[in-house]
XYZ file of C-alpha atoms in Angstrom:
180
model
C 98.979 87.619 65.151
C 98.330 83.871 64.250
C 100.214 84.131 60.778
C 103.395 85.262 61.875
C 103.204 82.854 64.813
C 102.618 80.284 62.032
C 105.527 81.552 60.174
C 108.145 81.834 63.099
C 106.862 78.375 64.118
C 108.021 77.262 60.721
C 111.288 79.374 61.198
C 112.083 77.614 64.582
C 111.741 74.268 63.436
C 112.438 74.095 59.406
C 115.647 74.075 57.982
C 113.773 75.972 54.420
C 110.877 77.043 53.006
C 110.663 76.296 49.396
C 106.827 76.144 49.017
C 104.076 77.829 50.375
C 100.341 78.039 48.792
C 97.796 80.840 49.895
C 94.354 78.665 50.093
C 92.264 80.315 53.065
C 88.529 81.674 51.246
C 85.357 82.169 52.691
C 82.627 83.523 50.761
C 79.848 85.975 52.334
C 76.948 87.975 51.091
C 76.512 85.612 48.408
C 73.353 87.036 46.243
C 73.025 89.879 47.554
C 72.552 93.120 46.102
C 74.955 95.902 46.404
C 72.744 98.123 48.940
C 71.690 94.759 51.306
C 75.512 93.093 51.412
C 76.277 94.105 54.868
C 79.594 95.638 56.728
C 80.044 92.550 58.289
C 80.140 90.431 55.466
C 82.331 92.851 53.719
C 84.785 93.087 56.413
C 84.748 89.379 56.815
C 85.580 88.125 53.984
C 88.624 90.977 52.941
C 89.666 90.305 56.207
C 90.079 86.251 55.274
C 90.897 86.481 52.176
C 92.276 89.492 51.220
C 94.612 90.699 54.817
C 95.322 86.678 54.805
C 97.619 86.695 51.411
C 98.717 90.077 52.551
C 100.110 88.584 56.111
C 101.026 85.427 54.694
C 103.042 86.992 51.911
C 104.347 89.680 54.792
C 105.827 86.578 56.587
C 106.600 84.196 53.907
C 108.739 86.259 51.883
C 111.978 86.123 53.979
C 111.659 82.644 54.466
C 111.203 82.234 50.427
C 113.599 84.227 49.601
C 116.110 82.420 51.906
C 115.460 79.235 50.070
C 117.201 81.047 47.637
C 114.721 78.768 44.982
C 111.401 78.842 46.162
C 107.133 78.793 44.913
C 104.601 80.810 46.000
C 100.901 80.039 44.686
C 98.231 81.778 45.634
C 94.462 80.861 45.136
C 92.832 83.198 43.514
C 89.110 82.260 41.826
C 88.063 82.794 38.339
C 84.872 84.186 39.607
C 86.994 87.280 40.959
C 89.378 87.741 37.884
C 87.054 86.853 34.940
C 83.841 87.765 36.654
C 81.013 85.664 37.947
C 80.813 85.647 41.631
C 77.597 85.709 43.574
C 79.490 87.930 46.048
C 80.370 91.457 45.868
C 83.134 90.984 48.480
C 84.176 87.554 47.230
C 84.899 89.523 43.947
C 87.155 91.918 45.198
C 88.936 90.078 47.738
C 89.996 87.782 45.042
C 90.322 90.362 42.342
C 92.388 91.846 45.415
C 94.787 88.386 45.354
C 95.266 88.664 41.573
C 96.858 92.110 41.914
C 98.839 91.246 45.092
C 100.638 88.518 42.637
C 101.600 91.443 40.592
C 103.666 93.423 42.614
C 105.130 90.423 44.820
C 106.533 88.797 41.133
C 107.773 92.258 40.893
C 109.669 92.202 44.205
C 110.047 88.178 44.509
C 111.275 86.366 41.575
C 114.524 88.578 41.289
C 115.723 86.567 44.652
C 114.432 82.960 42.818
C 110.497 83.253 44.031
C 108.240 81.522 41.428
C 104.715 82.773 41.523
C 101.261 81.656 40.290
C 98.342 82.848 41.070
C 95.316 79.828 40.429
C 91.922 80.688 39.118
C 89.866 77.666 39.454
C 86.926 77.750 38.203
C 84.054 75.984 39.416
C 85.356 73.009 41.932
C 83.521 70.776 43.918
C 84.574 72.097 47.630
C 82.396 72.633 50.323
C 82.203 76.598 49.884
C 81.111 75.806 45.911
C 78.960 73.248 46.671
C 77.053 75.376 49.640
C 77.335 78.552 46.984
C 75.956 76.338 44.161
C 73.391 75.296 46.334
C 72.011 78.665 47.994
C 71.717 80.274 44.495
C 69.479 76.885 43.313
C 67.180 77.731 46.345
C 67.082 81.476 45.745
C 66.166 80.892 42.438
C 63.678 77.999 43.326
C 65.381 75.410 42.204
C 66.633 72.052 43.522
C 69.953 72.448 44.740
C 70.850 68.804 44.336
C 70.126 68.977 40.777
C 71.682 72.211 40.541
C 74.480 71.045 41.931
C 74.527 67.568 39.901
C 74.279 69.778 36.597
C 76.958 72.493 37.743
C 80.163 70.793 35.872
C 82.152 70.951 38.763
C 85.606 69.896 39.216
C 87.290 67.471 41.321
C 89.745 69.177 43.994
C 92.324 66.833 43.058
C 92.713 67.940 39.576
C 93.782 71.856 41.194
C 95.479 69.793 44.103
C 97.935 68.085 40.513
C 98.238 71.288 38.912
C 99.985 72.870 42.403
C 101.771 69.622 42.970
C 103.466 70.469 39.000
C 103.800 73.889 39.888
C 105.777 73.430 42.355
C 108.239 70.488 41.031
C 111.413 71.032 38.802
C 109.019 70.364 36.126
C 106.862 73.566 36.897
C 110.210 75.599 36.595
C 109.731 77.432 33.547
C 106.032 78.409 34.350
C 104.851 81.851 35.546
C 101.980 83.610 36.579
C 98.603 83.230 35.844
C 97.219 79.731 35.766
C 93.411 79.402 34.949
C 91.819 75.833 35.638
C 88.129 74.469 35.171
C-alpha cells in the first residue's frame, strides 16, 4: 500500500525519524441524517481518516521507536471528541483517532514516543471553510457571512502549537491538546 511505501521510502533514505504528524481528513455526509448518510460516504471517510492513522501508526512506530526519542501527533478534531460535527462519519473517524492515541501512548512512550493527539477546533482550512459554508446554504443563509462570523482560526496558530510540541520545549507535555 501507499503508506508503507511512504514509510520504507523514508527508511531507505533517512538516517531517523523523530517526528511524524497524522493530518490526512476528509469530511463526507456532512448534514445528513443518520438514515440518508450513505455507505459510501461512510466507508470513505473511515477509510481516510480512520485506516490512515491506523497504517501510518502501523509503519511509523518502528521507525519512532528507533529514534529512540521521538513525537507522534495526531490530528484529531474537537468536533469528534467534544461533539459538534455535521458528519456522522467525521465523528467517529475522529472519535476513532482519539482512542487510537490511547493505546499507542500505552505501547509507545515506554521506548521514548511522545504523543498528542490535537483537537482544533474551528480553523480556517479549506474542508472548514467548504463545511462552514454548505451548512450556511442548507440553512439558507449566506455562506460568506456565515463564514465571516464563524470565529475561525488561522492554520498557523495549530501549525505553532505542533512546531512546540515537537521541540525540547514540548518535552514534558502529553496527550490531549485542545486548540480554538
Amino acid at each position: 500500500n501507499s503508506v508503507a511505501a511512504a514509510f520504507d521510502n523514508i527508511k531507505t533514505h533517512c538516517d531517523h525519524l523523530d517526528t511524524v504528524v497524522f493530518a490526512a481528513g476528509v469530511l463526507k455526509g456532512a448534514f445528513k441524517t443518520i438514515d440518508e448518510l450513505t455507505e459510501a460516504d461512510w466507508d470513505a471517510t473511515l477509510d481516510t481518516n480512520l485506516k490512515g492513522t491506523f497504517l501510518s501508526a502501523k509503519y511509523a512506530a518502528p521507525l519512532l521507536i528507533a529514534a529512540k526519542a521521538s513525537v507522534l501527533m495526531i490530528i484529531s478534531s474537537g468536533a469528534g471528541v467534544f461533539g459538534g460535527s455535521s458528519s456522522y462519519a467525521y465523528a467517529a473517524s475522529k472519535g476513532g483517532q482519539y482512542g487510537i492515541h490511547f493505546k499507542l501512548e500505552q505501547e509507545l512512550s515506554p521506548h521514548g514516543v511522545r504523543l498528542h493527539v490535537i483537537c482544533p477546533g474551528g480553523i480556517a482550512t479549506p474542508l472548514k471553510l467548504k463545511n462552514v459554508a454548505q451548512g450556511a446554504v442548507a440553512a439558507g443563509r449566506d455562506p460568506e457571512e456565515a463564514i465571516r462570523k464563524a470565529g475561525l482560526g488561522d492554520p498557523k496558530g495549530i501549525a505553532k502549537v505542533l512546531a512546540f510540541l515537537a521541540s525540547e520545549d514540548g518535552s514534558y507535555v502529553r496527550g490531549t491538546i485542545r486548540t480554538r
